[in-house]
Short mmCIF file of C-alpha atoms and ligand atoms in Angstrom, two decimals:
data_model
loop_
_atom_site.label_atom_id
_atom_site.label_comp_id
_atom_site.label_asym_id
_atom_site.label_seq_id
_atom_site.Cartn_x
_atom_site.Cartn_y
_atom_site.Cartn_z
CA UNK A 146 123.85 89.71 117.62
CA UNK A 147 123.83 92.10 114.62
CA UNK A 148 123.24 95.68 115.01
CA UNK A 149 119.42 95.80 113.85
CA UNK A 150 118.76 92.52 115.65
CA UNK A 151 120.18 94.57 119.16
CA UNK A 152 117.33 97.56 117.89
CA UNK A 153 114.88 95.06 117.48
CA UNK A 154 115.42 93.44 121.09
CA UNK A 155 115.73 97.52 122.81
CA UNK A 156 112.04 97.27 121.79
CA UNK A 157 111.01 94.43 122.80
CA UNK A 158 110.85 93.09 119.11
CA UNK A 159 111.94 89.79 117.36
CA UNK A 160 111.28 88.90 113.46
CA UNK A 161 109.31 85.71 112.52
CA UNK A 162 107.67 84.43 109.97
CA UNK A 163 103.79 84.04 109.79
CA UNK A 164 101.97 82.28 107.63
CA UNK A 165 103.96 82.22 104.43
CA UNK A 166 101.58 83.80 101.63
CA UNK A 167 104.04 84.84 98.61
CA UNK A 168 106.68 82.77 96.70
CA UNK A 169 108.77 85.48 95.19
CA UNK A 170 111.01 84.19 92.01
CA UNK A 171 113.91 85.56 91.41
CA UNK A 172 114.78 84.40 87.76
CA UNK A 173 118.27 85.69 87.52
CA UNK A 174 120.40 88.65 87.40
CA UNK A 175 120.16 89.30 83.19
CA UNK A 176 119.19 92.71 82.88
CA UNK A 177 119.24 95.18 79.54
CA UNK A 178 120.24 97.66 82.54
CA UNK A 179 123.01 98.88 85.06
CA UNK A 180 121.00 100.84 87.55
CA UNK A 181 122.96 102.59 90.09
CA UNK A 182 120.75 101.61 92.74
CA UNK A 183 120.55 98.09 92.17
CA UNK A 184 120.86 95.79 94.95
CA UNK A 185 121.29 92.60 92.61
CA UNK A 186 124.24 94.29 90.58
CA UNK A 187 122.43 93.09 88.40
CA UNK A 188 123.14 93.70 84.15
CA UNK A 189 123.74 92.75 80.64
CA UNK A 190 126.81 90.79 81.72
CA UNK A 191 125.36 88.16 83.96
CA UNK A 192 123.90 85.75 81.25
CA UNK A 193 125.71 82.81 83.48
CA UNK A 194 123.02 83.85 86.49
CA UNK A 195 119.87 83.07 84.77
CA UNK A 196 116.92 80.30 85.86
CA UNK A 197 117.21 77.26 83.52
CA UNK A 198 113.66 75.28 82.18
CA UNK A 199 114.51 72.50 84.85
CA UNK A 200 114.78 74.94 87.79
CA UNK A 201 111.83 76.34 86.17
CA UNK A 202 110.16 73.44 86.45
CA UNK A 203 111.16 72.72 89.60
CA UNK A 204 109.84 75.84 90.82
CA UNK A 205 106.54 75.07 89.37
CA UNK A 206 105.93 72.21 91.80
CA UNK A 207 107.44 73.65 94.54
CA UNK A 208 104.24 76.13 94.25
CA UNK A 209 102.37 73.44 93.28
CA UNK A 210 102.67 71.83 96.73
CA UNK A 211 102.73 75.03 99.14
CA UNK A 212 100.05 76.67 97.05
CA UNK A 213 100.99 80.15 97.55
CA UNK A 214 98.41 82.86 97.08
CA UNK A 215 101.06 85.30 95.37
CA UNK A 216 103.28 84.66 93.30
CA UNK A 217 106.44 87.51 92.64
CA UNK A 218 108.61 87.22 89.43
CA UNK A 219 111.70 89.62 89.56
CA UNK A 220 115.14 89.46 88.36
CA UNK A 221 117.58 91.54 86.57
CA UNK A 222 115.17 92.04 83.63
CA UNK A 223 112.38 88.59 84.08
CA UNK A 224 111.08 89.38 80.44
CA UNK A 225 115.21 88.41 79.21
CA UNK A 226 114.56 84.91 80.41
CA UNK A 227 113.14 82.79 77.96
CA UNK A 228 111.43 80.54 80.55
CA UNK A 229 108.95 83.89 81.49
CA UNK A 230 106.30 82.20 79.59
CA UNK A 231 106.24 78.76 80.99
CA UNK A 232 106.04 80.27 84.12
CA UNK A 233 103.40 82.82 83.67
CA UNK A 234 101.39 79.84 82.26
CA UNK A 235 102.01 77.50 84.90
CA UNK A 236 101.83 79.63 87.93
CA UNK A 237 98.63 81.39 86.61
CA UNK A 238 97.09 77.83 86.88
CA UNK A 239 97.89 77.45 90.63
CA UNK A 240 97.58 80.94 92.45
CA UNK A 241 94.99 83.95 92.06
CA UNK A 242 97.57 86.65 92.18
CA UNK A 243 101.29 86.70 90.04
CA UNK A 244 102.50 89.70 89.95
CA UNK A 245 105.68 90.91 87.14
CA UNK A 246 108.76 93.25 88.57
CA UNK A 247 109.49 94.97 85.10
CA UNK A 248 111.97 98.25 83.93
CA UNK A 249 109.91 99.16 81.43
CA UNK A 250 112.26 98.85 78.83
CA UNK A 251 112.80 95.90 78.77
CA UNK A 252 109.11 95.18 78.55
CA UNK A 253 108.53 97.61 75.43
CA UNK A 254 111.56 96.41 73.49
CA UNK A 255 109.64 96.01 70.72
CA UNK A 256 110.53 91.85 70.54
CA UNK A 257 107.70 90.77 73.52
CA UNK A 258 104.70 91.47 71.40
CA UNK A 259 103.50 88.12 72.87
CA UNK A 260 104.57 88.50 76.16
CA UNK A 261 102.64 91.66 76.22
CA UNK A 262 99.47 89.11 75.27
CA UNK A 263 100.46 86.46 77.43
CA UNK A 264 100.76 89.34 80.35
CA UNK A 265 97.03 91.05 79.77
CA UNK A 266 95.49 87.14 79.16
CA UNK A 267 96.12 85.72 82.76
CA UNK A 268 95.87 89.28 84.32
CA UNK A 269 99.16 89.78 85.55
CA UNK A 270 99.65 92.68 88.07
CA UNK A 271 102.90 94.85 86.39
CA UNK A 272 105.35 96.69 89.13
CA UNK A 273 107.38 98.80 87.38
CA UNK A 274 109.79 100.69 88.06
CA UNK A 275 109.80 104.27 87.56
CA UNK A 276 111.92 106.01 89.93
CA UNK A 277 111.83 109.90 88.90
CA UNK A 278 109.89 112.29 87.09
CA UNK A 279 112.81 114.14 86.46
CA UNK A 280 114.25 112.79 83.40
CA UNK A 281 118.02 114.11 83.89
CA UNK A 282 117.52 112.34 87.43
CA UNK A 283 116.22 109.18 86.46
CA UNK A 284 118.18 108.89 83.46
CA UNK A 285 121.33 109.23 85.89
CA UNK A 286 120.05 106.91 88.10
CA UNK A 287 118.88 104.09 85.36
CA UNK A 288 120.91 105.01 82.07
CA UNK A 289 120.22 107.21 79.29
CA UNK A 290 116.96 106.66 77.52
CA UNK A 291 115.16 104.90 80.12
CA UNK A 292 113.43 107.67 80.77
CA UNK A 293 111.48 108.25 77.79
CA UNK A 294 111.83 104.34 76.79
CA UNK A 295 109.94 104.10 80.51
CA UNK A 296 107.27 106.81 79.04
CA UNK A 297 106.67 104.53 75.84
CA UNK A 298 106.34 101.88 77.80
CA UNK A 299 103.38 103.17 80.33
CA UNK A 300 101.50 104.06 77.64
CA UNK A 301 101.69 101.21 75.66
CA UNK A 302 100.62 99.28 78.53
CA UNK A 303 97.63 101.86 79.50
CA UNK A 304 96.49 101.09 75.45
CA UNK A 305 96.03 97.58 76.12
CA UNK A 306 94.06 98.26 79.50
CA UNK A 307 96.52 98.36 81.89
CA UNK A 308 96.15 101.10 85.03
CA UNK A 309 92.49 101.47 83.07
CA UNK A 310 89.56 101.33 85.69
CA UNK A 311 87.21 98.26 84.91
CA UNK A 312 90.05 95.90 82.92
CA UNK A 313 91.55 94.46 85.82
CA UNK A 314 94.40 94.99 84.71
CA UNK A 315 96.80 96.11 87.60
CA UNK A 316 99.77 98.81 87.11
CA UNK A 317 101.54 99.53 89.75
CA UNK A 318 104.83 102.16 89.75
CA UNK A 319 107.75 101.64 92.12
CA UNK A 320 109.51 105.38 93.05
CA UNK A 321 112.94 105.27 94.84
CA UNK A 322 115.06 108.13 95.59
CA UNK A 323 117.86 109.23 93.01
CA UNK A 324 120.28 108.73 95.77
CA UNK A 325 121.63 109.08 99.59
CA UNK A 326 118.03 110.19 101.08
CA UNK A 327 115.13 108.97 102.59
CA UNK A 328 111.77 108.87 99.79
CA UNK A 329 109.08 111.63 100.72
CA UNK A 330 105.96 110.18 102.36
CA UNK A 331 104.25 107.53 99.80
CA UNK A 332 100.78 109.26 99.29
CA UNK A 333 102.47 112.62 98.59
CA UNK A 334 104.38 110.89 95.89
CA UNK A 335 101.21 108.86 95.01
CA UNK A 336 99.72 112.22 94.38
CA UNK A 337 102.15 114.20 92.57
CA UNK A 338 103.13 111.27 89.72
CA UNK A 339 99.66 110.66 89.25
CA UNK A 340 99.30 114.63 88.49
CA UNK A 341 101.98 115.09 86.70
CA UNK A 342 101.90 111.86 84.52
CA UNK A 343 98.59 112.07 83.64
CA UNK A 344 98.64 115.76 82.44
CA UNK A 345 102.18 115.68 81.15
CA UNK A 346 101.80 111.76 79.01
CA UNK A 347 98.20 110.92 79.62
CA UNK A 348 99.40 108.15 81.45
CA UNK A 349 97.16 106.20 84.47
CA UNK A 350 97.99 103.92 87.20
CA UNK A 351 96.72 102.00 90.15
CA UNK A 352 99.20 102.62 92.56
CA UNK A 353 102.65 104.14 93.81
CA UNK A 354 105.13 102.42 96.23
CA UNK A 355 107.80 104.21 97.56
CA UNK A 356 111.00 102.86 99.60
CA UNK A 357 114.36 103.78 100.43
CA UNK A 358 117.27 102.43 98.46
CA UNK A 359 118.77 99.20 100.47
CA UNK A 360 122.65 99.76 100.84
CA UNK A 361 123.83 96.87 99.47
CA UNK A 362 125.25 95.56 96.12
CA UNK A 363 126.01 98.41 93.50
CA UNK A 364 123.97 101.17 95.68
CA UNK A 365 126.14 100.38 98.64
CA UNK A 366 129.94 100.69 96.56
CA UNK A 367 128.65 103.67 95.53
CA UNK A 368 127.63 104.98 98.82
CA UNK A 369 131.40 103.46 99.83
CA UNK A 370 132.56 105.56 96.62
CA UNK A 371 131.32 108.90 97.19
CA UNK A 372 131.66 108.63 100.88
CA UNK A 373 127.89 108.49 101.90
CA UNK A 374 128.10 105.18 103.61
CA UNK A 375 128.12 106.25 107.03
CA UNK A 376 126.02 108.83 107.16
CA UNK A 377 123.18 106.73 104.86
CA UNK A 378 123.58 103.83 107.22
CA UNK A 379 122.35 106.42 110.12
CA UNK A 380 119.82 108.38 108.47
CA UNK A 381 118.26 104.63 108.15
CA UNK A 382 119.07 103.34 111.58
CA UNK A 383 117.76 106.77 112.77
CA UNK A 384 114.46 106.23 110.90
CA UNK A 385 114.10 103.02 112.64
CA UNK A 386 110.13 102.65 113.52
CA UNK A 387 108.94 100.08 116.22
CA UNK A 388 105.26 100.01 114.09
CA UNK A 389 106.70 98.88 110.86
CA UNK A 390 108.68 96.09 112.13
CA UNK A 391 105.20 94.12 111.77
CA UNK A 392 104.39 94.16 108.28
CA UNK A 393 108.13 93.80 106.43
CA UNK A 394 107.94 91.55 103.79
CA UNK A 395 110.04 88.66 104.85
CA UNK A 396 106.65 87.83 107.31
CA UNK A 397 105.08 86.51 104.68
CA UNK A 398 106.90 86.03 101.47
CA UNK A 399 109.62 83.34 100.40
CA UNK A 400 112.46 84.31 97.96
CA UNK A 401 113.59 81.08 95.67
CA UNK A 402 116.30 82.15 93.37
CA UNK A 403 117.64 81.11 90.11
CA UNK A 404 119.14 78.10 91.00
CA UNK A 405 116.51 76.91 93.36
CA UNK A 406 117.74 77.95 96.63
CA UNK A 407 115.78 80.09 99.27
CA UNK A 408 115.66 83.24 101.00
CA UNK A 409 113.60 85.02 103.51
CA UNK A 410 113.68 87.97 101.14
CA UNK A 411 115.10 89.16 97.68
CA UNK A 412 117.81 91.30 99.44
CA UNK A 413 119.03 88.49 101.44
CA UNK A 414 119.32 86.51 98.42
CA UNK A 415 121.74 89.67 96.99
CA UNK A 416 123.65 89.22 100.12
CA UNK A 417 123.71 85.12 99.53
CA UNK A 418 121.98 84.80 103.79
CA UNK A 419 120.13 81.50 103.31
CA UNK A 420 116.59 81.28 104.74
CA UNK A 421 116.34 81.56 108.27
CA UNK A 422 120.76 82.26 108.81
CA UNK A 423 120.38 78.33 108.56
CA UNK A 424 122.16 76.47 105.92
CA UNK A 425 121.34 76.73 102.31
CA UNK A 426 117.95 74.80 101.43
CA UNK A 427 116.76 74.02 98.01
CA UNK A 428 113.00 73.58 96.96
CA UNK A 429 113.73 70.16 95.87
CA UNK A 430 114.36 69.43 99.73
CA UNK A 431 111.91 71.38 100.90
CA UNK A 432 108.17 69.90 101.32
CA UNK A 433 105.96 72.54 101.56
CA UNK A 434 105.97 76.42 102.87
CA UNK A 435 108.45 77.35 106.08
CA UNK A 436 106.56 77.54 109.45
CA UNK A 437 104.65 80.53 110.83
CA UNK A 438 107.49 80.98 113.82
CA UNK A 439 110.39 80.29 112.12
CA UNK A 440 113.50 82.87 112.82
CA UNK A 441 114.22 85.43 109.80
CA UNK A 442 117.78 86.11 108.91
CA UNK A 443 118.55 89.98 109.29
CA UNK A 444 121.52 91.89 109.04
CA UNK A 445 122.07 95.83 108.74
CA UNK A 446 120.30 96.06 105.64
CA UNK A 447 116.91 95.11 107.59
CA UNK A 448 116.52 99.04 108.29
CA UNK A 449 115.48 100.04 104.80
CA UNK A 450 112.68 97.88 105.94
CA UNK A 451 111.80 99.80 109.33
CA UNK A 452 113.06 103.37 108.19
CA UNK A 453 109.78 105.77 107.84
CA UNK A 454 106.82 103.51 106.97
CA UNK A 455 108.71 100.80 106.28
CA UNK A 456 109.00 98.97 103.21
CA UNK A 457 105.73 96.19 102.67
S1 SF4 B 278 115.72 93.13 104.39
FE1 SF4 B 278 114.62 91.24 104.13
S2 SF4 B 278 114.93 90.12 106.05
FE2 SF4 B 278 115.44 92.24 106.43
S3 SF4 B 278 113.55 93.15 107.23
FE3 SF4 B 278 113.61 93.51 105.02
S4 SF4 B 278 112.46 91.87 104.13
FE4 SF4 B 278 113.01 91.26 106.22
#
């Protein structure tokens, strides 16, 4: 029994799935980016890892059959896949609510003029991340220039109605600490980045969502590196909070990656766990959602989720 699995059972706890509401896509690792933080290792290198139009398509009537309320496109960088569109068209067809994980800068590279279209016509809920207001910080968290390219980008997306009360169009920002530390409580950050943004760039947004950074893939060599491993790994295990255990993600959400196989959750798939610890299972063998009871694969990454107020 792994380590959070043995916390989980000291209270009385085990993880299942409910009712499976979100299909969450992950449409490869291709990103313009090398985050330090990222728990894909994802990057311009890893054109090889990318969803092809038949997986695509695939994909499509896997949600066509399990009609999923939610529907989660990430990556790398989604808007460097050239299938984005098909799917955003598709998808938008079968459930209420797709939401797009985006870096900003990617977004506003001034080539998706018509992505930027397609995005405000079916209504499509933007998560971006934005990690600091601190330029030097985010910049040495994300790269140089994704700072200000990040800037460009919010307010390109507030001037076609985006984070604007009464479009319906949803912007949401996603803050993570610049490194080995837990993220201040959510509403304070809420609260300060929408201060500062709005007085400093004019910028607006729906929400903030905070979480800690999960120690694996590139965050977790350089936690190895510069000999924060250990003591991260405790701070998190330390955090660990009973409450939270019911609302992690993996409850309700199903992670199908580029080549079609599944994953209780996106940070699973970085860590190649198939759905459930079973073996691997691919949509085109799988009939419909998986079953409100079914076990969750967890390992010792699983405390990001339960450290605080959890990660939702
Ligand atoms: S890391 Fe994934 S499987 Fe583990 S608790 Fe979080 S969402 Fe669930």
């Amino acid at each position: 029994m792994d380590h959070f699995n043995k916390t989980l059972a000291a209270h009385d706890l085990q993880l299942t799935r409910r009712e499976t509401t979100t299909l969450q896509i992950n449409v490869g690792l291709l990103c313009n980016q090398t985050c330090r933080h990222c728990h894909l290792d994802a990057g311009p290198d890893r054109q090889q890892e990318n969803m092809n139009q038949k997986t695509a398509e695939a994909v499509v009537a896997y949600a066509q059959r399990s009609k999923f309320d939610t529907i989660d496109i990430t990556g790398g960088a989604p808007e460097l896949n050239p299938n984005l569109p098909y799917l955003i068209e598709s998808l938008s067809r079968i459930s209420s609510r797709i939401m797009l994980r985006s870096n900003l800068s990617a977004l506003n590279n001034g080539k998706n003029a018509r992505l930027m279209d397609l995005i405000s016509l079916h209504q499509v809920v933007i998560v971006a991340s934005f990690s600091s207001l601190d330029e030097s910080q985010a910049n040495g968290q994300r790269g140089d220039g994704v700072f200000q390219a990040s800037i460009k980008a919010l307010q390109k997306l507030n001037s076609i109605g985006y984070g604007q009360s009464g479009t319906g169009l949803e912007l949401n920002l996603v803050a993570n600490p610049t490194g080995a530390f837990l993220p201040v409580p959510q509403a304070q950050s809420e609260k300060r980045f929408r201060e500062v943004l709005h007085k400093k760039w004019g910028i607006e947004f729906n929400h903030l969502y905070s979480f800690a950074n999960v120690p694996i893939g590139r965050f977790r060599e350089w936690l190895k590196a510069s000999g924060n491993f250990d003591a991260y790994m405790k701070k998190l295990a330390n955090a660990f909070n009973p409450c939270a255990v019911d609302a992690v993600m993996c409850r309700a959400l199903v992670s199908v990656s580029w080549e079609g196989y599944l994953y209780d959750c996106d940070f699973n798939l970085a860590r190649s766990i198939p759905l459930g610890g079973c073996k691997r299972t691919h949509i085109l063998d799988m009939p419909g959602k998986p079953q409100p009871g079914n076990p969750i694969a967890t390992s010792d990454h699983c405390y990001t989720c339960t450290a605080g107020t959890g990660f939702t």
